Amino acid sequence: MITDEREQDDGILTFIDSCRTHIEGRVTEQWQGAANMVFATDLGVVWRFPLRPLDAERLDTIADRHRVAHAKGLGAPRVVSVAGGPVGVAHLVLERLAGTPLLTAVARNQPTEPAVACALSRLRSTRAWPFEQISWPTLWADLVTRADANRSHLPDAERHIAAANVAATTAAEAPLGILHGDLGSDNLLIDDSGGFVGLLDWDGAVIGDPALDTVAVLHSLPAAESGRLRAEHEWIAADVARAEVYLATWELQDLLGRLLSDRSV
């Protein structure tokens, strides 16, 4: 087990060396996220190495998610190949999409509204996703059940349970589509004129309320662009209202998570 900062640095360097043995001499860029080490090459592809053992084990499923999103026209990169194995060996080879990440485009004052509107519209209009999951309404109904079961351990329990009930009702009535789950970062790619290029990282996409994606993207945009999107698309106001209902339960979810953690010690 890596126990100190120097050992952790050494572990990362060893990992990078392991990755580079596959593509030595072809790397043009590399970056590390929370879950993946990614190498861009001069071959028009990227090599994505998962950092977590669980992701290495489920790499075939992750690849299938990208294949389905690509086939549905959702802007996912094409899967070139999949290689199994332990962390440092297991990897995906994906088409490298052109375009600028959303946050970089915002920093450069590039237009982003057409791409954002296109991405959100495609996700909310896609209602079939062939991967096993807990249904969106059930997920929020379960929150009510867990909150009620832990009523005596929750500060201000009645407020939290009331918020969970409102969220469960909202989830049961929400127009469902694809919830990507990580649109507020660099996964949305944009061309120089603000057009949509693609969407990366389909690992956690589910059928859910796209309102949460809408709010995540709006929070990444300058106020002026966010305001124009709200004015041009009536459904954004409804999305924001539903998202606020879900977000009102975040404190409750954190409390329940801590209670579960304490009981497992």
Short mmCIF file of N, CA, C and O in Angstrom, two decimals, residues 27-80:
data_model
loop_
_atom_site.label_atom_id
_atom_site.label_comp_id
_atom_site.label_asym_id
_atom_site.label_seq_id
_atom_site.Cartn_x
_atom_site.Cartn_y
_atom_site.Cartn_z
N VAL A 27 3.33 9.53 -28.25
CA VAL A 27 2.55 10.40 -27.36
C VAL A 27 2.80 11.86 -27.70
O VAL A 27 3.94 12.31 -27.79
N THR A 28 1.71 12.61 -27.87
CA THR A 28 1.81 14.05 -28.11
C THR A 28 1.33 14.86 -26.90
O THR A 28 1.78 15.98 -26.69
N GLU A 29 0.41 14.29 -26.13
CA GLU A 29 -0.08 14.94 -24.92
C GLU A 29 -0.46 13.85 -23.93
O GLU A 29 -0.77 12.72 -24.32
N GLN A 30 -0.47 14.21 -22.66
CA GLN A 30 -0.98 13.28 -21.65
C GLN A 30 -1.60 14.08 -20.51
O GLN A 30 -1.21 15.21 -20.24
N TRP A 31 -2.61 13.50 -19.90
CA TRP A 31 -3.24 14.15 -18.75
C TRP A 31 -3.84 13.09 -17.85
O TRP A 31 -4.16 11.99 -18.28
N GLN A 32 -3.96 13.44 -16.58
CA GLN A 32 -4.47 12.52 -15.58
C GLN A 32 -5.69 13.12 -14.91
O GLN A 32 -5.65 14.25 -14.42
N GLY A 33 -6.77 12.36 -14.88
CA GLY A 33 -7.96 12.74 -14.14
C GLY A 33 -8.07 11.90 -12.88
O GLY A 33 -7.14 11.19 -12.49
N ALA A 34 -9.23 11.97 -12.24
CA ALA A 34 -9.43 11.21 -11.01
C ALA A 34 -9.48 9.71 -11.28
O ALA A 34 -9.10 8.91 -10.42
N ALA A 35 -9.93 9.33 -12.47
CA ALA A 35 -10.16 7.91 -12.74
C ALA A 35 -9.30 7.34 -13.86
O ALA A 35 -9.21 6.12 -13.99
N ASN A 36 -8.68 8.20 -14.68
CA ASN A 36 -7.97 7.70 -15.85
C ASN A 36 -6.68 8.47 -16.11
O ASN A 36 -6.58 9.65 -15.81
N MET A 37 -5.71 7.78 -16.69
CA MET A 37 -4.55 8.41 -17.31
C MET A 37 -4.78 8.31 -18.81
O MET A 37 -5.07 7.23 -19.34
N VAL A 38 -4.66 9.44 -19.52
CA VAL A 38 -4.97 9.48 -20.94
C VAL A 38 -3.75 9.97 -21.72
O VAL A 38 -3.13 10.97 -21.34
N PHE A 39 -3.44 9.26 -22.79
CA PHE A 39 -2.36 9.63 -23.68
C PHE A 39 -2.92 9.89 -25.06
O PHE A 39 -3.56 9.01 -25.65
N ALA A 40 -2.71 11.09 -25.58
CA ALA A 40 -3.06 11.38 -26.97
C ALA A 40 -1.85 11.07 -27.83
O ALA A 40 -0.70 11.33 -27.44
N THR A 41 -2.08 10.49 -29.01
CA THR A 41 -0.99 10.08 -29.87
C THR A 41 -1.08 10.78 -31.23
O THR A 41 -2.09 11.41 -31.55
N ASP A 42 -0.03 10.62 -32.01
CA ASP A 42 -0.02 11.19 -33.35
C ASP A 42 -0.73 10.29 -34.36
O ASP A 42 -0.64 10.49 -35.56
N LEU A 43 -1.45 9.29 -33.86
CA LEU A 43 -2.17 8.34 -34.71
C LEU A 43 -3.66 8.67 -34.80
O LEU A 43 -4.43 7.90 -35.38
N GLY A 44 -4.07 9.80 -34.21
CA GLY A 44 -5.48 10.17 -34.23
C GLY A 44 -6.33 9.42 -33.23
O GLY A 44 -7.56 9.37 -33.36
N VAL A 45 -5.68 8.83 -32.23
CA VAL A 45 -6.41 8.10 -31.19
C VAL A 45 -5.87 8.51 -29.83
O VAL A 45 -4.78 9.10 -29.72
N VAL A 46 -6.62 8.19 -28.79
CA VAL A 46 -6.14 8.34 -27.41
C VAL A 46 -6.17 6.97 -26.74
O VAL A 46 -7.01 6.13 -27.03
N TRP A 47 -5.22 6.77 -25.85
CA TRP A 47 -5.14 5.56 -25.04
C TRP A 47 -5.57 5.95 -23.63
O TRP A 47 -4.94 6.82 -23.01
N ARG A 48 -6.59 5.31 -23.14
CA ARG A 48 -7.15 5.65 -21.83
C ARG A 48 -6.94 4.49 -20.88
O ARG A 48 -7.51 3.42 -21.05
N PHE A 49 -6.11 4.71 -19.86
CA PHE A 49 -5.78 3.68 -18.88
C PHE A 49 -6.53 3.96 -17.58
O PHE A 49 -6.30 5.00 -16.95
N PRO A 50 -7.41 3.07 -17.13
CA PRO A 50 -8.10 3.30 -15.85
C PRO A 50 -7.12 3.21 -14.67
O PRO A 50 -6.21 2.38 -14.67
N LEU A 51 -7.34 4.07 -13.69
CA LEU A 51 -6.49 4.11 -12.50
C LEU A 51 -7.01 3.22 -11.38
O LEU A 51 -6.25 2.92 -10.45
N ARG A 52 -8.27 2.83 -11.46
CA ARG A 52 -8.88 2.06 -10.38
C ARG A 52 -9.10 0.62 -10.81
O ARG A 52 -9.56 0.36 -11.93
N PRO A 53 -8.81 -0.35 -9.94
CA PRO A 53 -8.99 -1.75 -10.30
C PRO A 53 -10.40 -2.08 -10.76
O PRO A 53 -10.58 -2.86 -11.71
N LEU A 54 -11.41 -1.50 -10.12
CA LEU A 54 -12.79 -1.79 -10.51
C LEU A 54 -13.05 -1.37 -11.95
O LEU A 54 -13.71 -2.10 -12.72
N ASP A 55 -12.53 -0.22 -12.37
CA ASP A 55 -12.71 0.24 -13.74
C ASP A 55 -11.96 -0.64 -14.73
O ASP A 55 -12.41 -0.87 -15.85
N ALA A 56 -10.78 -1.13 -14.31
CA ALA A 56 -10.04 -2.05 -15.18
C ALA A 56 -10.84 -3.34 -15.38
O ALA A 56 -10.88 -3.88 -16.49
N GLU A 57 -11.50 -3.79 -14.33
CA GLU A 57 -12.29 -5.03 -14.42
C GLU A 57 -13.52 -4.87 -15.31
O GLU A 57 -13.93 -5.81 -15.99
N ARG A 58 -14.10 -3.68 -15.31
CA ARG A 58 -15.33 -3.47 -16.09
C ARG A 58 -15.08 -2.72 -17.40
O ARG A 58 -15.98 -2.09 -17.94
N LEU A 59 -13.88 -2.85 -17.92
CA LEU A 59 -13.52 -2.08 -19.10
C LEU A 59 -14.37 -2.45 -20.32
O LEU A 59 -14.68 -1.59 -21.15
N ASP A 60 -14.76 -3.71 -20.43
CA ASP A 60 -15.61 -4.11 -21.55
C ASP A 60 -16.96 -3.39 -21.49
O ASP A 60 -17.49 -2.97 -22.53
N THR A 61 -17.51 -3.25 -20.28
CA THR A 61 -18.78 -2.54 -20.13
C THR A 61 -18.61 -1.06 -20.44
O THR A 61 -19.46 -0.44 -21.10
N ILE A 62 -17.51 -0.46 -20.00
CA ILE A 62 -17.24 0.95 -20.31
C ILE A 62 -17.14 1.13 -21.82
O ILE A 62 -17.67 2.10 -22.38
N ALA A 63 -16.46 0.21 -22.49
CA ALA A 63 -16.35 0.29 -23.95
C ALA A 63 -17.73 0.17 -24.60
O ALA A 63 -18.03 0.92 -25.54
N ASP A 64 -18.56 -0.73 -24.09
CA ASP A 64 -19.91 -0.89 -24.66
C ASP A 64 -20.73 0.37 -24.49
O ASP A 64 -21.52 0.74 -25.38
N ARG A 65 -20.56 1.06 -23.38
CA ARG A 65 -21.28 2.32 -23.17
C ARG A 65 -20.88 3.35 -24.23
O ARG A 65 -21.72 4.07 -24.76
N HIS A 66 -19.60 3.42 -24.52
CA HIS A 66 -19.15 4.35 -25.56
C HIS A 66 -19.67 3.93 -26.94
O HIS A 66 -20.06 4.79 -27.75
N ARG A 67 -19.70 2.62 -27.20
CA ARG A 67 -20.20 2.15 -28.50
C ARG A 67 -21.67 2.53 -28.68
O ARG A 67 -22.08 2.97 -29.76
N VAL A 68 -22.47 2.32 -27.64
CA VAL A 68 -23.90 2.63 -27.74
C VAL A 68 -24.10 4.13 -27.92
O VAL A 68 -24.90 4.57 -28.76
N ALA A 69 -23.38 4.94 -27.13
CA ALA A 69 -23.51 6.40 -27.25
C ALA A 69 -23.08 6.87 -28.64
O ALA A 69 -23.70 7.78 -29.21
N HIS A 70 -22.05 6.25 -29.19
CA HIS A 70 -21.61 6.60 -30.55
C HIS A 70 -22.68 6.23 -31.57
O HIS A 70 -23.02 7.03 -32.45
N ALA A 71 -23.25 5.03 -31.43
CA ALA A 71 -24.27 4.57 -32.38
C ALA A 71 -25.53 5.42 -32.32
O ALA A 71 -26.23 5.58 -33.34
N LYS A 72 -25.84 5.98 -31.16
CA LYS A 72 -27.03 6.80 -30.99
C LYS A 72 -26.81 8.26 -31.42
O LYS A 72 -27.71 9.08 -31.27
N GLY A 73 -25.64 8.57 -31.91
CA GLY A 73 -25.37 9.93 -32.36
C GLY A 73 -25.21 10.93 -31.25
O GLY A 73 -25.50 12.12 -31.43
N LEU A 74 -24.70 10.47 -30.10
CA LEU A 74 -24.56 11.34 -28.95
C LEU A 74 -23.18 11.98 -28.84
O LEU A 74 -22.88 12.66 -27.87
N GLY A 75 -22.36 11.75 -29.85
CA GLY A 75 -21.06 12.42 -29.88
C GLY A 75 -19.95 11.69 -29.17
O GLY A 75 -18.87 12.27 -28.97
N ALA A 76 -20.16 10.43 -28.80
CA ALA A 76 -19.09 9.67 -28.15
C ALA A 76 -18.02 9.29 -29.16
O ALA A 76 -18.33 9.03 -30.33
N PRO A 77 -16.76 9.24 -28.75
CA PRO A 77 -15.72 8.80 -29.67
C PRO A 77 -15.87 7.33 -30.01
O PRO A 77 -16.36 6.54 -29.20
N ARG A 78 -15.46 6.96 -31.20
CA ARG A 78 -15.52 5.57 -31.64
C ARG A 78 -14.49 4.74 -30.86
O ARG A 78 -13.37 5.18 -30.62
N VAL A 79 -14.89 3.54 -30.44
CA VAL A 79 -13.98 2.62 -29.77
C VAL A 79 -13.16 1.89 -30.83
O VAL A 79 -13.72 1.23 -31.71
N VAL A 80 -11.84 2.00 -30.73
CA VAL A 80 -10.95 1.33 -31.68
C VAL A 80 -10.60 -0.06 -31.18
O VAL A 80 -10.65 -1.04 -31.93
#
